Amino acid sequence: MDYEFSKPKMKTKKLNTLPDRIYLKHIKKDLDSKMVFIGGPRQIGKTTLAISLLKQFKPGHPAYLNWDNEESRRIIIKSVWPKDEPLIVFDEIHKRKGWQTLIKGIWDTWKYNQKFLVTGSARLDVFRKSGDSMMGRYYYYRIHPYTLPELLNNVKGKLKPVEYIELLFKFGGFPEPLIKQDEVELRRWHLQRLSKLVRVDLRDLENISDLDKVELLADALPTRVGSLLSYKSLSEDLSVNDKTVKRWIGALDMLYYCFQIAPYGAPKIRAVKKTPKLYLWDWSQIEDHGLRFENMVASHLLKWCDYNQDVMGYKTELRFIRDELGRECDFVIIQNRKPLFAVECKYSDDTPSESIMKLRSKFKNTIPSWYQVWMDTRENNIDSKLIAPDFKILSFSRFCMELKMV
């Protein structure tokens, strides 16, 4: 059953402003003791967040230095930025070869006099795995799309939860399309964002010659959302080997176009060798409404996991469950190596899933709580069903409320 948006609401109720990001107060606090790195997808609002911390910002502000700008590059390399500015923002500096060493030297030299914030459209924490350690010098934040709980903090022109859900479901959580609320502009934005990501960001990140096929790969991924990721199938479609496809998807993951989740299993080392599932950072690209809803829930859960790790310091992971009979539960949250709860998504179905009931029985001594989440479609509904002490069926808004999503 296709979801029908409430057209009168979409015409009369507009989201005129977006609230401050939930990360802002934490970043301000962390800047007092260390550098702060901000990573996240292209056009997610990293630069807007960064410059909001600069006093009296206006174009040409001497404390904002973008590596894509020739004059900014000269200033960074020669370390001739104003030393009386309390905060210096380095934007997209990860595009410089050996940027980690440069930043490390800047911090070690000027940390007693100035604060430093570094932003980038690629993952800035990956070098931790390469042996080049900056241990103790920085905190890392992954900036996610707007989610339902974050929008509910919008005190101006506040909408009802179901109206926010309609907007998020249709336009995604990226600031520009969420504010414009225009379907034509959304489609144009999709095309421009993908082109820039592949033709500019990917080119700067890796030496990949066949960018046309990478763009075709990225364009094909929305139809693979929520399924076990088959590199072989994609390689056949693109006429390249599966190792190449795996490398390309890894690069797209590095640029926050998509993310992969591993199956839950013990021991952990065995689990990560199994086939992952893939989701997109921008769920508005997905045409199938059931898959779009599943991806939207996945994005809310991933944001909750990353927030708990980046801000609260808990090692938190998003995974899924698949047993030897092929029965699946969409998501399970792992914190400090212990499962907290499992989540199954049903777009318009609020009756218990037979598969989940069986998995729940199988994992009853391992996973303490189970939830089945469905899409809110009405303002007045019975949005919570207690099936068993450890199993609830919840509407999406009630789920976000009860689980304290961010």
CSV table of C-alpha atoms in Angstrom, one decimal, residues 37 87 111 225 229:
chain,number,residue,atom,x,y,z
A,37,PHE,CA,37.1,17.4,13.7
A,87,LEU,CA,39.1,30.1,16.9
A,111,LYS,CA,47.3,25.0,21.2
A,225,VAL,CA,19.0,-0.6,0.2
A,229,LEU,CA,25.1,-6.5,-0.5
